[in-house]
Coordinates of C-alpha atoms in Angstrom, one line a residue:
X92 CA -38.8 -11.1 1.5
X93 CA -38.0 -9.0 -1.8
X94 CA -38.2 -10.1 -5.4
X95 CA -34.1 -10.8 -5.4
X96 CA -34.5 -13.4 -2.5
X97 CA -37.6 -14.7 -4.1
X98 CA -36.3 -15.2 -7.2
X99 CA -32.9 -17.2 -5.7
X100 CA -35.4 -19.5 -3.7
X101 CA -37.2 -20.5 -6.5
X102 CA -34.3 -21.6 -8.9
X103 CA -34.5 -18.9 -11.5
X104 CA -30.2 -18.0 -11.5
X105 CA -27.6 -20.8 -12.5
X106 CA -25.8 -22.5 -9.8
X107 CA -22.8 -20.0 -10.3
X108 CA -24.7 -17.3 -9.9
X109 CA -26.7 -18.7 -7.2
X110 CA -23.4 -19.1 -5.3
X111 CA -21.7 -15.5 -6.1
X112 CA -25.3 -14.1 -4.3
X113 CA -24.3 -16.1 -1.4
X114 CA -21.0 -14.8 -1.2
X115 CA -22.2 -11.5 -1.7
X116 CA -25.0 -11.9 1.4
X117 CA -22.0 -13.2 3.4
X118 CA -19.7 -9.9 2.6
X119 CA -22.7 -7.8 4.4
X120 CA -24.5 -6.4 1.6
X121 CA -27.9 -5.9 0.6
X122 CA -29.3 -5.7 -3.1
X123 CA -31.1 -2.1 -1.8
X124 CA -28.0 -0.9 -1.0
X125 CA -25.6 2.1 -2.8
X126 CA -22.5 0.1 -4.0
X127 CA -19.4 0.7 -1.8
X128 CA -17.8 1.8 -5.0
X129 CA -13.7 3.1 -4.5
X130 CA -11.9 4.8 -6.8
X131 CA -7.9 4.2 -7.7
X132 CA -5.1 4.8 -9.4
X133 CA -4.7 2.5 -12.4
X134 CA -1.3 1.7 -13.5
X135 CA -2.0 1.8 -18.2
X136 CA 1.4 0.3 -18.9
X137 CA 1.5 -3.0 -16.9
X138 CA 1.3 -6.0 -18.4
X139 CA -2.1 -6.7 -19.1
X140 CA -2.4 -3.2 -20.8
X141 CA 0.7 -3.8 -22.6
X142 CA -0.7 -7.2 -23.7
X143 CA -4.7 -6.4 -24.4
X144 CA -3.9 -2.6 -26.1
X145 CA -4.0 -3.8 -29.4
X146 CA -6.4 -6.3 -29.3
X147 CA -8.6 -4.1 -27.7
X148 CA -8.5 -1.2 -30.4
X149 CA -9.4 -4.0 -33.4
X150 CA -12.1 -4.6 -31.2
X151 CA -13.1 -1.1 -30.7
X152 CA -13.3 -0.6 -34.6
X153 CA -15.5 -3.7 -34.8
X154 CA -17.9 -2.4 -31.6
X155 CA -18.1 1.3 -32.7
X156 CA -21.3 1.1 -34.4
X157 CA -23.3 -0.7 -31.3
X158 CA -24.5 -0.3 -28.1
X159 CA -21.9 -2.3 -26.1
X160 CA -19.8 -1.4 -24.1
X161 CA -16.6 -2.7 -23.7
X162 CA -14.0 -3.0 -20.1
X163 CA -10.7 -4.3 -19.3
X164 CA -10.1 -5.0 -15.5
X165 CA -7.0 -6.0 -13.4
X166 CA -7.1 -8.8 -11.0
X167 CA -8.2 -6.3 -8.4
X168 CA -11.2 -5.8 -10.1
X169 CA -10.2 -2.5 -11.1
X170 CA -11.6 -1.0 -14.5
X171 CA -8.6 -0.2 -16.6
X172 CA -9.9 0.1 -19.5
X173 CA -13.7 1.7 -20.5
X174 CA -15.1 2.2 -24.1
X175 CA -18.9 3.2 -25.1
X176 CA -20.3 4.4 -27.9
X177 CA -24.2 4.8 -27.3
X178 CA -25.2 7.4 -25.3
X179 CA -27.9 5.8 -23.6
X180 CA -25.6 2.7 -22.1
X181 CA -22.9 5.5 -21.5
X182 CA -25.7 7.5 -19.1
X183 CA -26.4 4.1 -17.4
X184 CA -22.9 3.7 -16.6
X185 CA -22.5 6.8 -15.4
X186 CA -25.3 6.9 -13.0
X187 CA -24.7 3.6 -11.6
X188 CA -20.9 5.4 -10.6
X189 CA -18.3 3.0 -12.8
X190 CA -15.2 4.2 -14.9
X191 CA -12.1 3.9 -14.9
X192 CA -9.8 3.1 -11.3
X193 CA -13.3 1.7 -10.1
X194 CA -13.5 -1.4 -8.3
X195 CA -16.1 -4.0 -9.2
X196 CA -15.0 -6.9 -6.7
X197 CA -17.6 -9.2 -5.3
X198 CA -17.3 -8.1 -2.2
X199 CA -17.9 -4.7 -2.7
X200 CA -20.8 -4.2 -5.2
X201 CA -22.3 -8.3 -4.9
X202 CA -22.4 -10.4 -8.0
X203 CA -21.4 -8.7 -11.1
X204 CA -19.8 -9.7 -14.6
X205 CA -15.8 -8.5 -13.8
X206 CA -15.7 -9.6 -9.9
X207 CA -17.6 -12.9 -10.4
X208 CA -15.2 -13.9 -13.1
X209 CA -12.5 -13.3 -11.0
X210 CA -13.7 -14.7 -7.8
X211 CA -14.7 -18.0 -10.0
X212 CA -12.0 -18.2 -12.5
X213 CA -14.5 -18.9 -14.9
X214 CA -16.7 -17.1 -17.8
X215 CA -19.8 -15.6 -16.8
X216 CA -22.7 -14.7 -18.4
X217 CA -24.8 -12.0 -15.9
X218 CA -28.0 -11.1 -16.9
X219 CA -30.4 -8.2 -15.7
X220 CA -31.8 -10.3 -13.0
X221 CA -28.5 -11.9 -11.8
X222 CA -26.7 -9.0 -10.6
X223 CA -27.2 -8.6 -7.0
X224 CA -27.1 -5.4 -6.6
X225 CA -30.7 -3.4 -8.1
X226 CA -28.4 -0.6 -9.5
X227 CA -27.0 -2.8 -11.4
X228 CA -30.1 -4.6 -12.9
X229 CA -30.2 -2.7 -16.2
X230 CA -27.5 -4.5 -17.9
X231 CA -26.4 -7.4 -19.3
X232 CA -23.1 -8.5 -19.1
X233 CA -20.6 -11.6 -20.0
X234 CA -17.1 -11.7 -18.1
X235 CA -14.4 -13.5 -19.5
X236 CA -11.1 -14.0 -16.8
X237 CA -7.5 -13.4 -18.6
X238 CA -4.8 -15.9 -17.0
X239 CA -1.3 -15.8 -17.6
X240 CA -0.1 -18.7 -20.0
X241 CA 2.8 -19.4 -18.1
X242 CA 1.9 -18.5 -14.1
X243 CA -1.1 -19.4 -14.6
X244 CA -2.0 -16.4 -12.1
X245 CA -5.1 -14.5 -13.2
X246 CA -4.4 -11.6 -14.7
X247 CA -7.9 -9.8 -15.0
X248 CA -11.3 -10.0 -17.0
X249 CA -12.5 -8.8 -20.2
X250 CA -16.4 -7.8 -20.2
X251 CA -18.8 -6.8 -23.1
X252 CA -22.4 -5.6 -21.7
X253 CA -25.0 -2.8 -22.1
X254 CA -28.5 -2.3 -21.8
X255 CA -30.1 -2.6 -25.0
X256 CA -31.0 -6.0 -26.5
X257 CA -28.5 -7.6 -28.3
X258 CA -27.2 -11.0 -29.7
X259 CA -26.0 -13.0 -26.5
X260 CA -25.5 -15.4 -28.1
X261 CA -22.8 -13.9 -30.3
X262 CA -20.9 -12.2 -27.3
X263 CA -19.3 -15.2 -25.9
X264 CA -17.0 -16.2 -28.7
X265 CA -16.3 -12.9 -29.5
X266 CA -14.7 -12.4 -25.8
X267 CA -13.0 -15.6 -26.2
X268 CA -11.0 -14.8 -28.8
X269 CA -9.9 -11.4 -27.3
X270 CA -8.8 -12.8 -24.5
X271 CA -7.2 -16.0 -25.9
X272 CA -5.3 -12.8 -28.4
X273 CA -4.2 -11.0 -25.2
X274 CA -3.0 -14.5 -23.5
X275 CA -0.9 -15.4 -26.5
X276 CA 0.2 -11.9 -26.3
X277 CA 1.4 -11.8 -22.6
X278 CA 3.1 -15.4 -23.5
X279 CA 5.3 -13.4 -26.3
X280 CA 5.8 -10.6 -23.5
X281 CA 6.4 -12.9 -20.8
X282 CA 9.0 -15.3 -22.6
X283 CA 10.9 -12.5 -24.1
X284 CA 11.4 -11.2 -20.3
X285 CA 12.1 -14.3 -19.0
X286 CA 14.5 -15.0 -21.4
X287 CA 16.0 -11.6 -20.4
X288 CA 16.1 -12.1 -16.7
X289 CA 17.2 -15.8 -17.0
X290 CA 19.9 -14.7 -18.4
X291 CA 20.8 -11.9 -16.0
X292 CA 20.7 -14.5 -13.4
X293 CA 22.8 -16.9 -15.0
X294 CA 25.2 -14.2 -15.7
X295 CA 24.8 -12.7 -11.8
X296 CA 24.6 -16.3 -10.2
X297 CA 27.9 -17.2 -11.8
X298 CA 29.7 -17.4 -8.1
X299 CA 27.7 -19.4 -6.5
X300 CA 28.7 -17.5 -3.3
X301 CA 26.9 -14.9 -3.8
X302 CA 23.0 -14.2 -2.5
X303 CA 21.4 -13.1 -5.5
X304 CA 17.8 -12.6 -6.8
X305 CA 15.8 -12.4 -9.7
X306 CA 12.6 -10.8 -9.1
X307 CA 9.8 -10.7 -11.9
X308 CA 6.7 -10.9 -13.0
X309 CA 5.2 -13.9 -11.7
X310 CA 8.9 -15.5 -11.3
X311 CA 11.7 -15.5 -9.1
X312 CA 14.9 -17.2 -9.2
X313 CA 17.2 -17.5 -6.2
X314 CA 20.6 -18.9 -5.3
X315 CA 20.9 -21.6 -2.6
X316 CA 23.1 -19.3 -0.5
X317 CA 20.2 -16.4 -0.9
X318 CA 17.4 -18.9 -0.1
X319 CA 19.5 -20.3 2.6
X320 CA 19.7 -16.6 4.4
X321 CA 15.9 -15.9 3.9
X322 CA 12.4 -16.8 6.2
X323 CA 9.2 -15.8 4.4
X324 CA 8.8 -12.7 6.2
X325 CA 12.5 -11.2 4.5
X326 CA 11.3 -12.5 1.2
X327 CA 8.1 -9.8 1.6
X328 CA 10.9 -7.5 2.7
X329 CA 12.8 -8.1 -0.5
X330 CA 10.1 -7.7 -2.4
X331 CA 8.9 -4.4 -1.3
X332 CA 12.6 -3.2 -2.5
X333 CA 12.1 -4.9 -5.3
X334 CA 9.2 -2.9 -5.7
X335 CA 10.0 0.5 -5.1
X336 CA 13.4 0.1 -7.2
X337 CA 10.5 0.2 -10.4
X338 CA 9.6 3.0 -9.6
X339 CA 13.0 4.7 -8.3
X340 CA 15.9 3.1 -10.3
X341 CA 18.9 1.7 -7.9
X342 CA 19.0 1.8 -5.1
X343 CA 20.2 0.0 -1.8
X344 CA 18.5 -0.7 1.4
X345 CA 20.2 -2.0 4.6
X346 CA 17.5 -4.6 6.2
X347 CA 18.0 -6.2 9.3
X348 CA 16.8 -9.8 8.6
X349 CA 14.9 -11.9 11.1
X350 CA 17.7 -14.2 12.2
X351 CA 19.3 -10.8 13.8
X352 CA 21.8 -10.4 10.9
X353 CA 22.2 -7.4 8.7
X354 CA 22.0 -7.4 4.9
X355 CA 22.8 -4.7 2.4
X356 CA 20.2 -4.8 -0.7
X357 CA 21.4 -3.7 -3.8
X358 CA 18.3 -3.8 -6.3
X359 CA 18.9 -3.0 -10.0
X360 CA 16.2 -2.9 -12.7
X361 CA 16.9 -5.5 -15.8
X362 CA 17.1 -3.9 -18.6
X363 CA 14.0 -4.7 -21.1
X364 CA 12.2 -6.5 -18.5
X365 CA 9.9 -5.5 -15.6
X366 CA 12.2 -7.6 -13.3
X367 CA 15.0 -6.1 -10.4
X368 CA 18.4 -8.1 -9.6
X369 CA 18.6 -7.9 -5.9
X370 CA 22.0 -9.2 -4.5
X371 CA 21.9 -9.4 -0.7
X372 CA 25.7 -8.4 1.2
X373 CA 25.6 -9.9 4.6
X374 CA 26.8 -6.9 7.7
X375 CA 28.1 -6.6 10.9
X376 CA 24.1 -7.4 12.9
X377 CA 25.5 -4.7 15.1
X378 CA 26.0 -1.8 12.4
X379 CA 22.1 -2.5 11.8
X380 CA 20.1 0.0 10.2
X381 CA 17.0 0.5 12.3
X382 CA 14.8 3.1 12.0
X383 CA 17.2 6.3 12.4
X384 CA 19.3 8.0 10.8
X385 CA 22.0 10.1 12.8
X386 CA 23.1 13.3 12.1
X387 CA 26.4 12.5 14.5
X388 CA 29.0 10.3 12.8
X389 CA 31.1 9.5 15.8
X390 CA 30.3 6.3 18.3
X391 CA 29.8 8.5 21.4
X392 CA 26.6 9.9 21.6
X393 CA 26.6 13.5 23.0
X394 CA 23.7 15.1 24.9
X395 CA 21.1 16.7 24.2
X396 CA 19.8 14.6 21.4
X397 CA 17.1 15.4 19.2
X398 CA 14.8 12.9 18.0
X399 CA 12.7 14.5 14.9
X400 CA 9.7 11.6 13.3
X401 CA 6.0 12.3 12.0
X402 CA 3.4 11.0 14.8
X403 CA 3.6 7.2 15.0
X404 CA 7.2 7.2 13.6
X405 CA 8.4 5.5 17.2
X406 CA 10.2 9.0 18.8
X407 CA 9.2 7.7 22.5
X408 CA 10.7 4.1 21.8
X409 CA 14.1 5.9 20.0
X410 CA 14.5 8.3 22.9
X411 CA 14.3 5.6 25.2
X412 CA 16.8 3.2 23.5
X413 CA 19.1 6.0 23.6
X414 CA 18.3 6.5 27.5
X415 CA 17.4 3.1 29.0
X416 CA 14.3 1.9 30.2
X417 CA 15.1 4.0 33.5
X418 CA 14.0 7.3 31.5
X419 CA 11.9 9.8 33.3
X420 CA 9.0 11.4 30.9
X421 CA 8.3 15.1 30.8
X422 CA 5.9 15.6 28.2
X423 CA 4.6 19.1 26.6
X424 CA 1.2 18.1 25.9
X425 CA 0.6 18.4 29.7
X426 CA 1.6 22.4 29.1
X427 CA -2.4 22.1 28.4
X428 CA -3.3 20.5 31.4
X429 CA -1.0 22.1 33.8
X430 CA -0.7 25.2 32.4
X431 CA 2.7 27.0 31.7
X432 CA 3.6 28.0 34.6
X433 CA 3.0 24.6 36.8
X434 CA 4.9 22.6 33.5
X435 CA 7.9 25.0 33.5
X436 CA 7.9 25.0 37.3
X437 CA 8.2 21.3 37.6
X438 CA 10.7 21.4 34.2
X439 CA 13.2 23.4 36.3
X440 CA 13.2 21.5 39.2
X441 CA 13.6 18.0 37.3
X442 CA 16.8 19.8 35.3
X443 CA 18.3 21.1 38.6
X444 CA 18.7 18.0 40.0
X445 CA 20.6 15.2 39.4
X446 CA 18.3 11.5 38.7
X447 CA 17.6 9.5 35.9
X448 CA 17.7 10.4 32.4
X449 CA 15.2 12.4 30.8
X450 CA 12.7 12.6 27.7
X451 CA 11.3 15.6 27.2
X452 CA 8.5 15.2 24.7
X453 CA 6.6 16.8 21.8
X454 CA 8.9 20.3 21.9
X455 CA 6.8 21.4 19.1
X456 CA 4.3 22.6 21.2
X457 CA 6.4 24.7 23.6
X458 CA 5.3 28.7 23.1
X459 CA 8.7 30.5 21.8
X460 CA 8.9 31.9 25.9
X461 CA 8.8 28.5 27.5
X462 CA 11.1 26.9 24.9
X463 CA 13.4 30.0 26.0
X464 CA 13.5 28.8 29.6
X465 CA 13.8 24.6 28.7
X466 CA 17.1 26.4 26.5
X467 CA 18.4 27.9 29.6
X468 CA 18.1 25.3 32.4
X469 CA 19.2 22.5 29.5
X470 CA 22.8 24.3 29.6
X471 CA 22.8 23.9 33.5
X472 CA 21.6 20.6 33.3
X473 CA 24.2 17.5 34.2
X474 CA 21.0 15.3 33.6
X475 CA 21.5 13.1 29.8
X476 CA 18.1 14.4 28.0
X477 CA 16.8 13.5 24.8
X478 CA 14.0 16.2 23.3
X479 CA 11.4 14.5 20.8
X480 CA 9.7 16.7 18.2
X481 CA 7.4 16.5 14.7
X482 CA 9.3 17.6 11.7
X483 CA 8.3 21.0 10.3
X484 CA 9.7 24.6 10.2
X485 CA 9.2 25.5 13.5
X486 CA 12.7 23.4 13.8
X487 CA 14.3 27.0 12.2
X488 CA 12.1 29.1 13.9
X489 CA 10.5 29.2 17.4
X490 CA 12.9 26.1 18.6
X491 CA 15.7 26.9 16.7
X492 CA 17.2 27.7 20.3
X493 CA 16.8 24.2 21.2
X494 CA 17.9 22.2 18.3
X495 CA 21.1 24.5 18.4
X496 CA 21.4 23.8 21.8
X497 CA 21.2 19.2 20.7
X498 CA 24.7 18.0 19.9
X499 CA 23.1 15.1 17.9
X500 CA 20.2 14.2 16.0
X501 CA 17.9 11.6 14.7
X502 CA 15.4 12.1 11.7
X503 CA 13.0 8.9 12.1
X504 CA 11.9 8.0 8.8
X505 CA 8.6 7.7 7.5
X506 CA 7.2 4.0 7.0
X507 CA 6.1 4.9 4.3
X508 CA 9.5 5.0 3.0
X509 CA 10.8 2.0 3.9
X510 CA 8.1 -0.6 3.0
X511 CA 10.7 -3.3 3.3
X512 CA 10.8 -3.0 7.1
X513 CA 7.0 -3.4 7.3
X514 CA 7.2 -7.7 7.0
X515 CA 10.0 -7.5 9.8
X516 CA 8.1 -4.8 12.1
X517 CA 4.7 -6.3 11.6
X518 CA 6.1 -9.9 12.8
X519 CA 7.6 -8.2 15.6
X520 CA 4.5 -6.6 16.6
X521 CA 2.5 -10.1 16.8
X522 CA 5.0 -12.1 18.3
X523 CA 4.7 -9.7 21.1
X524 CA 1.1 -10.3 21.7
X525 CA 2.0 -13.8 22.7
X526 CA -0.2 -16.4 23.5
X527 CA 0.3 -20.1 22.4
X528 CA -0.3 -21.1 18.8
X529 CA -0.4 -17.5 17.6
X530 CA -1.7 -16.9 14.0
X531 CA 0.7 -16.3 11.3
X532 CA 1.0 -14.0 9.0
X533 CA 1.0 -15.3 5.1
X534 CA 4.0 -14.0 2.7
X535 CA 1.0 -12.5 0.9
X536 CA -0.6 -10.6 3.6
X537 CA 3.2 -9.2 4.7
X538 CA 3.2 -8.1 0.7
X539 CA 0.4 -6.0 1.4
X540 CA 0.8 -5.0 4.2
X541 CA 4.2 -3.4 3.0
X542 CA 2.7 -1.3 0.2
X543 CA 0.5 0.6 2.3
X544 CA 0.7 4.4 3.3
X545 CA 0.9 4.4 6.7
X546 CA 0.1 7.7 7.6
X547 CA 0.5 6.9 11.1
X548 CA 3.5 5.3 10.8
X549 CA 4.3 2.6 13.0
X550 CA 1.5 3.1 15.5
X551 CA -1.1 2.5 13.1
X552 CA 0.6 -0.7 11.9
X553 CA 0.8 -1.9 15.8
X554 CA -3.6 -1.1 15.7
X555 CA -4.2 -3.3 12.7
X556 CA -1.9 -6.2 13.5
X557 CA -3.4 -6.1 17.2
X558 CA -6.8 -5.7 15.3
X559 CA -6.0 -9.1 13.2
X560 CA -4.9 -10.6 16.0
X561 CA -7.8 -10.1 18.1
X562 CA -9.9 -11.9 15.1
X563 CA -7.8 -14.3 14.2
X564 CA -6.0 -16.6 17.1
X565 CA -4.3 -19.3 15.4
X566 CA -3.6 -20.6 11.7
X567 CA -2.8 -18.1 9.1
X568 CA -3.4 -14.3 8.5
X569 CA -4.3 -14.3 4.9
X570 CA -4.6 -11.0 2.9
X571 CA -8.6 -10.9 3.5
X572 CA -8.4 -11.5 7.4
X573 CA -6.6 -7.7 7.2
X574 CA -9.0 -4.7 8.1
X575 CA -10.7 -3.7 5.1
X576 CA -8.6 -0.7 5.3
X577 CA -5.2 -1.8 4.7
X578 CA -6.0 -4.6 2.4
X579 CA -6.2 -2.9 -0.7
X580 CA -2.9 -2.8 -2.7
X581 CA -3.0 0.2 -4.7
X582 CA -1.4 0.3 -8.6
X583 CA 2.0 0.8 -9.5
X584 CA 2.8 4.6 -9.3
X585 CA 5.4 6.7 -11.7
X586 CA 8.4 7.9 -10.8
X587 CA 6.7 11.5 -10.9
X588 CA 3.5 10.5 -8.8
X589 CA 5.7 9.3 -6.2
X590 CA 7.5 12.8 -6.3
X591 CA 4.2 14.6 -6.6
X592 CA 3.4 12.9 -3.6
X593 CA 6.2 13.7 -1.7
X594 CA 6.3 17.5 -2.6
X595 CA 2.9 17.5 -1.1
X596 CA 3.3 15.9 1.9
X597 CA 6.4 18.0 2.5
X598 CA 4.5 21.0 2.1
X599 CA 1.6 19.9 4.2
X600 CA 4.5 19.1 6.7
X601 CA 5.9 22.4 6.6
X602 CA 3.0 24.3 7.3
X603 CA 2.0 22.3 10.1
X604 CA -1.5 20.5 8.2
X605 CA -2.5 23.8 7.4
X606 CA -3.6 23.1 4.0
X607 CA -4.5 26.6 2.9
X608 CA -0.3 27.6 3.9
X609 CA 0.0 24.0 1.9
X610 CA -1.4 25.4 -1.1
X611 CA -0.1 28.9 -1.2
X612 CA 3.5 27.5 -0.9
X613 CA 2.8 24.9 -3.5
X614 CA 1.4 28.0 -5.9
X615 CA -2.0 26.0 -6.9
X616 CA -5.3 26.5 -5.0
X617 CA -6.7 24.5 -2.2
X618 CA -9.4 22.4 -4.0
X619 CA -6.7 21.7 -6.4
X620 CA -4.5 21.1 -3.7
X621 CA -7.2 18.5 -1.9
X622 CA -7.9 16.8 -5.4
X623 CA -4.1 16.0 -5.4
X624 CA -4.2 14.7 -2.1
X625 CA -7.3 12.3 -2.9
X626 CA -5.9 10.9 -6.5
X627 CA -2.5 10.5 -4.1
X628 CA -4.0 8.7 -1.3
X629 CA -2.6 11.6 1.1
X630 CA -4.8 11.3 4.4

């Protein structure tokens, strides 16, 4: 048994502290271990920097001439905020890996004085010997959680701490008044933006036929005919528009609902407020807006067709809507297998003869010869085919034969691009697993679910809701039952990380994951290129 263990059996931590080493046994770590630490963006004008920003520079003033060091965390446990002066406890701090977009929860680096706080909701003084974790064991540290005056939802901790000696005493009321300054703070901040969005409401909400939403920082104010249309899984689908429309400006989503009908979502930011107006405008179900977007504007659907998505993106499952379940399924990464000359053998005869329709898979792979040939017998065909392909530049190069050839197309797009489908999709997905008393999954786990990447598009989402599933068989999925994975929800980006992003994907896209090719079109170097990529979450 080590001295961490012996020490909690013989009663020498506080009953708090006693049950955050519990916890932190239970989350599978050890006190030996290298903390699991993950860096992440950190969003510096949200509310709790808005509100603390002044209250923390009196306080740096008063702390400049010690050894402390001061940090502001979200409720995620993420450091927004770091200050030292002494550059002994600055070298501590550094070795033991903490700064700024760090994560300090619980259940990643065991009891410490910003994740305890906030797994508690309660002050916490954590000294050498209480931190779970050895590398942490140098400092002492007292935690103070900042709550929201009005939601009452816990905003994030402020912590003093360092590794020299100092008055403990003196520490906690020094922290209590900081944060009781930044709560009366976010009160001013909050009740001049409520005032502001109550009064867009009232002004929007004046019909009261119309579906409207107010959508704000720990509020939200609905009309009965909006709340009427709603179940909890739309309302995580609103809210992901709500989202992105920070970040984008107007905008307006068409969102098939999960009664079946079909809503236009207009989203507008209020002015002086970090709140969106969302009005909802009930459709035809049967314009819909699914996961296409076709390049043909006329009803009949001509043949070929193209169907263009990033892996995962659902190209088999459009293709086949367009064909019927009766499809036949001629696939190029069995070029590979066969070789070329057995695939385009058995390609000619399935185009010479008349049979079921046919989806011809994954064209990208085709050598510019054999996608010569599929060009030829195409034009002889009588057969309805649909062609599935990544996006990329080979589209204008080496198959520009065969999307000439498609008299309508279909550009799938991303997931990550339209987070308010996630809630709807991801419902989908585990109502199809079946089985009697199925879990459910919360409105806050569909909320995070819908802000991740998805890099593997719909695919990926189908692994971690089976992967949930299989864990969890009945009550309800709550946003720690997720993998550990997709369970992080990552810091408000700016309108020009989002188009950095975007830029760099496209790029990556283009040259076919070639990142050098990436880089070189981009203008910057590849290690610049790949530090992008990790500050941007690009996988």
């Amino acid at each position: 048994m080590n001295t961490a263990h012996q020490e909690l059996r013989a009663g020498r931590h506080t009953p708090d502290i006693e049950s955050s080493w519990l916890r932190s046994r239970l989350s599978g770590l050890h006190p030996e271990d290298r903390p699991r630490l993950v860096h992440t963006p950190v969003a510096k004008d949200g509310g709790l920097a808005r509100a603390a920003a002044p209250v923390l520079d009196q306080a740096r003033a008063e702390l400049a001439e010690t050894s402390m060091a001061l940090v502001l965390a979200d409720r995620d446990a993420r450091i927004l905020t770091l200050d030292c002066w002494d550059g002994a406890t600055r070298d501590a701090i550094d070795g033991a890996g903490i700064g700024p977009g760090v994560q300090l929860g619980e259940d990643r680096v065991g009891t410490n004085a910003i994740g305890t706080p906030l797994e508690i909701r309660q002050p916490v003084m954590v000294k050498r010997g209480d931190h779970y974790m050895e590398v942490f064991r140098s400092f002492d540290c007292y935690g103070h959680p900042v709550i929201h005056p009005i939601t009452r939802r816990l905003e994030g901790v402020l912590n003093i701490g360092g590794i020299r000696e100092h008055g403990q005493a003196l520490i906690p009321p020094f922290v209590r008044r900081m944060v009781r300054d930044i709560e009366e703070r976010l009160l001013l901040d909050s009740t001049r933006q409520q005032q502001r969005l109550l009064a867009a409401f009232q002004e929007a909400a004046r019909n009261p036929r119309r579906r409207v939403l107010i959508v704000g920082h720990g509020l939200v104010l609905a009309t009965p005919p909006a709340l009427a249309l709603l179940e909890p899984a739309d309302h995580a689908a609103v809210q992901a528009c709500a989202d992105a429309v920070r970040a984008e400006g107007p905008v307006t989503h068409r969102l098939p609902l999960l009664s079946g009908r079909v809503v236009a979502v207009r989203c507008t930011p209020v002015d002086g407020s970090d709140g969106v107006l969302v009005e909802m405008i009930v459709e035809d179900a049967a314009a819909g807006c699914g996961n296409a977007r076709a390049a043909d504007a006329g009803t009949a659907l001509e043949w070929p067709l193209l169907v263009v998505g990033e892996p995962g993106s659902g190209r088999t499952t459009e293709a086949r809507s367009a064909l019927g379940r009766d499809a036949n399924t001629l696939d190029a990464t069995d070029v590979l297998r066969q070789g070329e000359h057995a695939w385009v053998t058995g390609m000619t005869a399935l185009l010479a003869s008349d049979g079921p329709p046919l989806v011809i898979e994954n064209i990208q792979l085709l050598s510019e010869p054999v996608t010569a040939l599929l060009t030829s017998r195409l034009r002889a065909t009588a057969r309805r085919t649909v062609l599935t392909s990544t996006p990329g530049e080979h589209l204008e190069k080496e198959h520009a034969s065969l999307v000439a050839l498609c008299n309508a197309r279909r550009d799938l797009i991303p997931l990550r691009r339209r987070p308010y489908e996630v809630p709807r999709f991801a419902e989908q997905m585990l109502a199809d697993l079946g089985g009697a008393g199925r879990p459910r999954l919360t409105a806050d786990s569909l909320r995070v679910l819908a802000v991740q990447p998805w890099p593997g598009n719909l695919a990926e989402l189908r692994r971690v809701i089976q992967t949930v599933a299989g864990t969890r068989s009945t009550g309800d999925i709550v946003p720690a039952d997720l993998p550990a994975s997709h369970r992080e929800v990552p810091g408000p980006a700016s309108p020009f990380r989002q188009a950095e992003r975007e830029v760099i994907v496209a790029a990556i896209e283009a040259a076919r994951g070639n990142k050098l090719q990436a880089a070189r079109a981009l203008g910057v170097s590849r290690s610049t290129l790949y530090n992008r990529m990790r500050a941007l979450r690009i996988t």
